[in-house]
Protein backbone atom coordinates (compact mmCIF):
# COMPACT_ATOMS: atom_id res chain seq x y z
CA MET A 1 11.75 10.80 -8.08
CA LYS A 2 8.27 10.33 -9.39
CA ILE A 3 5.88 8.34 -7.34
CA LEU A 4 2.56 6.80 -8.79
CA ALA A 5 -0.04 6.58 -6.26
CA ILE A 6 -3.03 4.57 -6.74
CA ALA A 7 -6.32 3.50 -4.78
CA ASP A 8 -9.86 2.53 -5.03
CA THR A 9 -10.73 2.43 -8.65
CA GLU A 10 -8.99 0.36 -11.56
CA GLU A 11 -8.06 3.15 -14.07
CA ARG A 12 -8.47 2.11 -17.86
CA CYS A 13 -5.40 4.29 -18.95
CA LEU A 14 -3.36 2.15 -16.33
CA TRP A 15 -4.78 -1.12 -17.54
CA GLU A 16 -6.97 -1.90 -20.41
CA CYS A 17 -5.50 1.04 -22.61
CA PHE A 18 -2.05 1.33 -20.93
CA ARG A 19 0.58 3.25 -22.77
CA LYS A 20 4.12 2.69 -21.42
CA GLU A 21 5.50 5.82 -22.51
CA ARG A 22 2.91 7.71 -20.19
CA PHE A 23 4.64 6.02 -17.14
CA GLU A 24 8.20 5.78 -18.27
CA ASP A 25 9.14 8.43 -15.71
CA VAL A 26 7.53 6.41 -12.45
CA ASP A 27 10.16 5.34 -10.02
CA LEU A 28 7.74 3.92 -7.46
CA ILE A 29 4.22 2.77 -7.09
CA LEU A 30 2.13 3.25 -3.74
CA SER A 31 -1.27 1.51 -3.56
CA ALA A 32 -3.48 2.75 -0.82
CA GLY A 33 -5.79 -0.24 -1.22
CA ASP A 34 -9.18 -1.51 -2.60
CA LEU A 35 -7.61 -2.57 -5.87
CA ASP A 36 -7.69 -5.86 -7.60
CA PRO A 37 -4.62 -7.86 -7.06
CA ASP A 38 -4.22 -8.66 -10.66
CA TYR A 39 -4.39 -4.86 -11.32
CA LEU A 40 -1.46 -4.62 -9.09
CA GLU A 41 0.68 -7.46 -10.54
CA PHE A 42 0.01 -5.96 -14.10
CA LEU A 43 1.25 -2.49 -13.02
CA VAL A 44 4.58 -3.83 -11.06
CA THR A 45 5.25 -6.06 -14.36
CA VAL A 46 4.74 -3.50 -16.94
CA ILE A 47 6.00 -0.45 -15.20
CA ASN A 48 8.83 -2.68 -13.63
CA LYS A 49 9.38 -0.61 -10.63
CA PRO A 50 8.70 -1.39 -6.90
CA LEU A 51 5.27 -1.50 -5.81
CA VAL A 52 4.52 -0.93 -2.03
CA TYR A 53 0.83 -1.12 -0.80
CA VAL A 54 -1.53 -1.56 2.16
CA ARG A 55 -4.89 -3.21 2.11
CA GLY A 56 -8.03 -1.58 2.09
CA ASN A 57 -11.39 -2.63 3.78
CA HIS A 58 -12.53 -4.50 0.58
CA ASP A 59 -9.27 -6.38 0.11
CA ASP A 60 -10.00 -9.44 2.23
CA ARG A 61 -9.26 -11.48 -1.01
CA TYR A 62 -5.60 -10.75 -0.65
CA ALA A 63 -5.52 -13.34 2.06
CA ARG A 64 -6.11 -16.03 -0.78
CA HIS A 65 -4.30 -14.11 -3.76
CA ALA A 66 -1.48 -11.58 -2.49
CA PRO A 67 -0.47 -9.30 -5.40
CA GLY A 68 2.28 -11.12 -6.65
CA GLY A 69 5.80 -9.30 -6.91
CA CYS A 70 4.60 -6.50 -4.63
CA ILE A 71 5.68 -5.35 -1.16
CA CYS A 72 2.91 -5.21 1.73
CA VAL A 73 4.04 -2.60 4.43
CA GLU A 74 1.11 -3.29 6.72
CA ASP A 75 2.33 -2.48 10.18
CA SER A 76 5.82 -1.95 9.04
CA VAL A 77 8.36 0.33 7.47
CA TYR A 78 9.97 -0.21 4.03
CA VAL A 79 12.80 2.05 2.85
CA TYR A 80 13.30 2.61 -0.76
CA ARG A 81 16.28 4.96 -1.88
CA GLY A 82 16.37 6.57 1.45
CA ILE A 83 12.61 7.22 1.56
CA ARG A 84 10.86 5.55 4.94
CA ILE A 85 7.34 4.34 4.12
CA ALA A 86 5.10 3.26 7.05
CA GLY A 87 1.80 1.74 6.46
CA LEU A 88 -1.39 1.24 8.17
CA GLY A 89 -4.07 -0.06 6.02
CA GLY A 90 -7.91 -0.73 6.51
CA SER A 91 -10.72 1.51 7.59
CA MET A 92 -12.99 2.34 10.20
CA ARG A 93 -14.94 -0.97 11.36
CA TYR A 94 -18.69 -0.92 10.19
CA ARG A 95 -19.16 -4.55 9.88
CA ASP A 96 -17.09 -7.80 10.30
CA GLY A 97 -14.11 -7.52 8.17
CA ALA A 98 -10.37 -8.56 8.14
CA ASN A 99 -9.45 -5.09 7.23
CA MET A 100 -11.60 -2.97 9.54
CA TYR A 101 -10.71 -1.42 12.96
CA THR A 102 -12.03 0.66 15.71
CA GLU A 103 -10.43 3.77 16.64
CA ARG A 104 -8.63 2.07 19.71
CA GLU A 105 -7.52 -0.74 17.65
CA MET A 106 -6.02 1.48 15.16
CA ALA A 107 -4.50 3.28 17.78
CA LYS A 108 -2.79 0.17 19.12
CA ARG A 109 -1.52 -0.66 15.65
CA MET A 110 0.16 2.76 15.37
CA ARG A 111 1.76 2.40 18.92
CA LYS A 112 3.25 -0.81 17.88
CA LEU A 113 4.48 0.71 14.36
CA SER A 114 5.95 3.60 16.32
CA ARG A 115 8.74 1.39 17.63
CA LYS A 116 9.82 0.42 13.89
CA ILE A 117 9.56 3.94 13.23
CA ALA A 118 11.99 4.90 15.88
CA LEU A 119 14.29 2.34 14.52
CA VAL A 120 14.94 4.24 11.26
CA ASP A 121 14.67 8.04 12.99
CA GLY A 122 11.04 8.51 11.74
CA CYS A 123 8.97 7.97 8.51
CA ASP A 124 8.72 10.21 5.29
CA ILE A 125 5.57 8.88 3.88
CA LEU A 126 2.73 7.44 5.82
CA LEU A 127 0.67 5.01 3.52
CA THR A 128 -2.97 4.37 4.63
CA HIS A 129 -6.17 3.40 3.17
CA ALA A 130 -8.45 5.52 5.38
CA PRO A 131 -8.15 9.36 5.81
CA VAL A 132 -7.16 11.19 8.80
CA ALA A 133 -10.21 12.38 10.79
CA GLY A 134 -11.37 15.75 9.71
CA MET A 135 -9.46 16.10 6.60
CA GLY A 136 -11.34 14.64 3.67
CA ASP A 137 -13.29 12.14 5.54
CA LEU A 138 -17.30 11.93 5.52
CA ASP A 139 -19.62 11.95 8.47
CA ASP A 140 -20.99 8.40 8.06
CA LEU A 141 -19.01 5.68 10.18
CA PRO A 142 -17.95 3.67 6.87
CA HIS A 143 -16.07 6.73 5.64
CA ARG A 144 -15.06 8.59 9.08
CA GLY A 145 -11.15 9.11 9.16
CA PHE A 146 -9.09 7.65 12.22
CA GLU A 147 -8.48 10.45 14.90
CA CYS A 148 -5.29 8.73 16.15
CA PHE A 149 -3.93 9.69 12.57
CA ASN A 150 -3.81 13.32 13.76
CA ALA A 151 -1.38 12.08 16.46
CA ALA A 152 0.58 9.96 14.06
CA LEU A 153 1.20 12.83 11.63
CA GLU A 154 2.12 15.14 14.61
CA SER A 155 4.37 12.58 16.20
CA TRP A 156 6.10 11.17 13.04
CA GLY A 157 5.99 14.38 11.13
CA PRO A 158 5.91 12.78 7.31
CA ASP A 159 6.49 14.76 4.41
CA TYR A 160 3.33 13.05 2.87
CA MET A 161 0.61 10.96 3.85
CA ILE A 162 -0.99 9.01 1.01
CA HIS A 163 -4.52 7.48 1.44
CA GLY A 164 -7.56 6.29 -0.61
CA HIS A 165 -11.18 5.22 0.62
CA GLU A 166 -12.78 8.51 -0.17
CA HIS A 167 -13.63 8.46 -3.78
CA GLN A 168 -14.22 11.11 -6.42
CA SER A 169 -17.71 10.15 -6.99
CA TYR A 170 -18.79 10.69 -3.32
CA GLY A 171 -19.60 14.41 -4.02
CA PRO A 172 -18.27 17.79 -5.00
CA ASN A 173 -16.12 18.27 -1.92
CA PHE A 174 -13.21 15.96 -3.28
CA GLN A 175 -9.77 17.31 -2.83
CA ARG A 176 -6.71 15.66 -4.20
CA GLU A 177 -4.36 17.43 -1.87
CA ARG A 178 -4.75 19.16 1.58
CA GLN A 179 -2.05 20.44 4.23
CA HIS A 180 -2.04 19.16 7.78
CA PRO A 181 -1.37 21.75 10.37
CA CYS A 182 1.58 19.95 11.28
CA GLY A 183 2.91 20.39 7.82
CA THR A 184 2.31 16.83 6.07
CA LYS A 185 0.95 17.12 2.66
CA ILE A 186 -2.21 14.70 2.50
CA VAL A 187 -2.80 13.29 -0.83
CA ASN A 188 -6.04 11.26 -1.74
CA ALA A 189 -4.93 8.74 -4.45
CA CYS A 190 -8.23 7.72 -5.42
CA GLY A 191 -8.00 6.44 -9.29
CA TYR A 192 -4.35 7.84 -9.46
CA THR A 193 -1.86 10.60 -9.27
CA LYS A 194 1.77 11.47 -9.70
CA ILE A 195 3.82 12.88 -6.98
CA GLU A 196 7.18 14.37 -7.65
CA ILE A 197 9.67 14.65 -4.50
CA ASP A 198 13.28 15.72 -4.12
CA GLU A 199 15.35 12.36 -3.71
CA ALA A 200 18.33 14.37 -2.74
CA ARG A 201 16.65 15.18 0.82
CA TYR A 202 16.47 11.33 1.56
CA PRO A 203 19.92 10.11 2.44
CA THR A 204 20.95 6.43 2.69
CA ARG A 205 19.73 5.02 5.85
CA GLY A 206 22.13 2.28 6.98
CA TRP A 207 21.75 -1.41 8.50
CA LYS A 208 18.79 -0.80 10.48
CA ALA A 209 16.77 -0.11 7.24
CA ALA A 210 18.34 -2.98 5.36
CA TRP A 211 17.37 -5.02 8.48
CA LEU A 212 13.72 -3.95 8.43
CA ASN A 213 13.42 -4.33 4.62
CA SER A 214 14.65 -8.05 4.97
CA GLN A 215 12.00 -8.85 7.63
CA THR A 216 9.17 -7.03 5.43
CA MET A 217 10.41 -9.21 2.56
CA ARG A 218 10.62 -12.53 4.36
CA ARG A 219 7.28 -11.94 5.67
CA GLU A 220 6.13 -11.50 1.95
CA LEU A 221 7.78 -14.80 1.12
CA LYS A 222 6.05 -16.74 3.79
CA ARG A 223 2.81 -15.29 2.68
CA HIS A 224 3.02 -16.32 -0.66
CA VAL A 225 4.43 -19.81 0.27
CA ALA A 226 1.42 -20.19 2.62
CA ILE A 227 -1.16 -19.43 -0.26
CA GLU A 228 0.65 -21.54 -2.63
CA SER A 229 0.54 -24.40 -0.19
CA SER A 230 -3.04 -23.77 0.48
CA TYR A 231 -3.82 -24.13 -3.23
CA ARG A 232 -1.93 -27.22 -3.58
CA GLN A 233 -3.85 -29.02 -0.86
CA ASN A 234 -7.26 -27.66 -1.98
CA PRO A 235 -7.17 -26.77 -5.58
CA LEU A 236 -10.88 -26.97 -6.10
CA VAL A 237 -11.61 -24.78 -3.35
CA THR A 238 -9.21 -21.84 -4.44
CA ALA A 239 -9.29 -22.23 -7.96
CA ASN A 240 -11.36 -19.21 -8.31
CA ASN A 241 -8.56 -17.27 -6.75
CA HIS A 242 -5.74 -18.41 -8.74
CA HIS A 243 -4.96 -18.60 -12.38
CA GLU A 244 -4.10 -22.22 -13.42
CA GLY A 245 -0.38 -22.48 -14.25
CA ASP A 246 0.14 -18.94 -13.58
CA ARG A 247 3.57 -17.54 -13.25
CA HIS A 248 2.61 -13.99 -12.14
CA LEU A 249 1.73 -15.34 -8.84
CA TYR A 250 5.15 -14.41 -7.76
CA GLY A 251 5.53 -11.43 -10.01
CA GLY A 252 7.07 -13.50 -13.01
CA PHE A 253 8.57 -16.37 -10.89
CA ALA A 254 7.71 -20.07 -11.65
CA ASP A 255 7.35 -20.77 -7.98
CA SER A 256 8.23 -19.25 -4.38
CA SER A 257 11.61 -21.21 -4.52
CA ASP A 258 12.59 -18.39 -7.33
CA LEU A 259 11.97 -15.43 -4.93
CA SER A 260 15.01 -13.61 -3.84
CA ILE A 261 15.00 -10.97 -0.97
CA THR A 262 16.05 -7.51 -2.34
CA VAL A 263 16.83 -4.72 0.08
CA LEU A 264 16.71 -1.28 -1.29
CA VAL A 265 17.88 1.32 1.31
């Protein structure tokens, strides 16, 4: 299986100059945050593969315009073809913001997520926006990683951690891949990168995974219905966050009633 991992910067080769033949081998898209929702909607449409995402610290706009046709895995687990993907978006809190957390707040989210991970006997990919403390983060508060992510990797033992937040332009010490002492491969998805994994290692997960997926998809449906309802009640207020008569709000569906819940385990 080939995964396209993206974060932080909208790449011209994936948007303005997109060539489908370059990405025909992609089976799954993972977004680690801080990306335009229109960009995610474009990718899930033209590549036509599932797109799973977490929010970055600059993604407060998702509350008004969530990426249509995509799957938010914040504080949850989504299983795709046997691969268990757990999500914890956001960055270290350095100002007011819906997607920023103190170390203590992120640790609390981690403990809650542990219950869902236990339900499916672990996770294979931890998808975050911020890095783990001490591995690819910076010294300043806005770009500091979370110490509790070290505990998460040691406890959950995922094969991969995919994050963003630390841009290539921040300095010469940017490193695409690192190895955590527990064995997890850490991938900085800034811009984009492809990851190839052996799908044979990930068996079908059964009814518990199917139930978790259904809960995640129902939550997505409710989010889009709430956004649509807000738009209809306050069209002048929210007009800048939507496209008039746009069908891509729901990934190509005319309205939320056309959305179905798909479970892929």
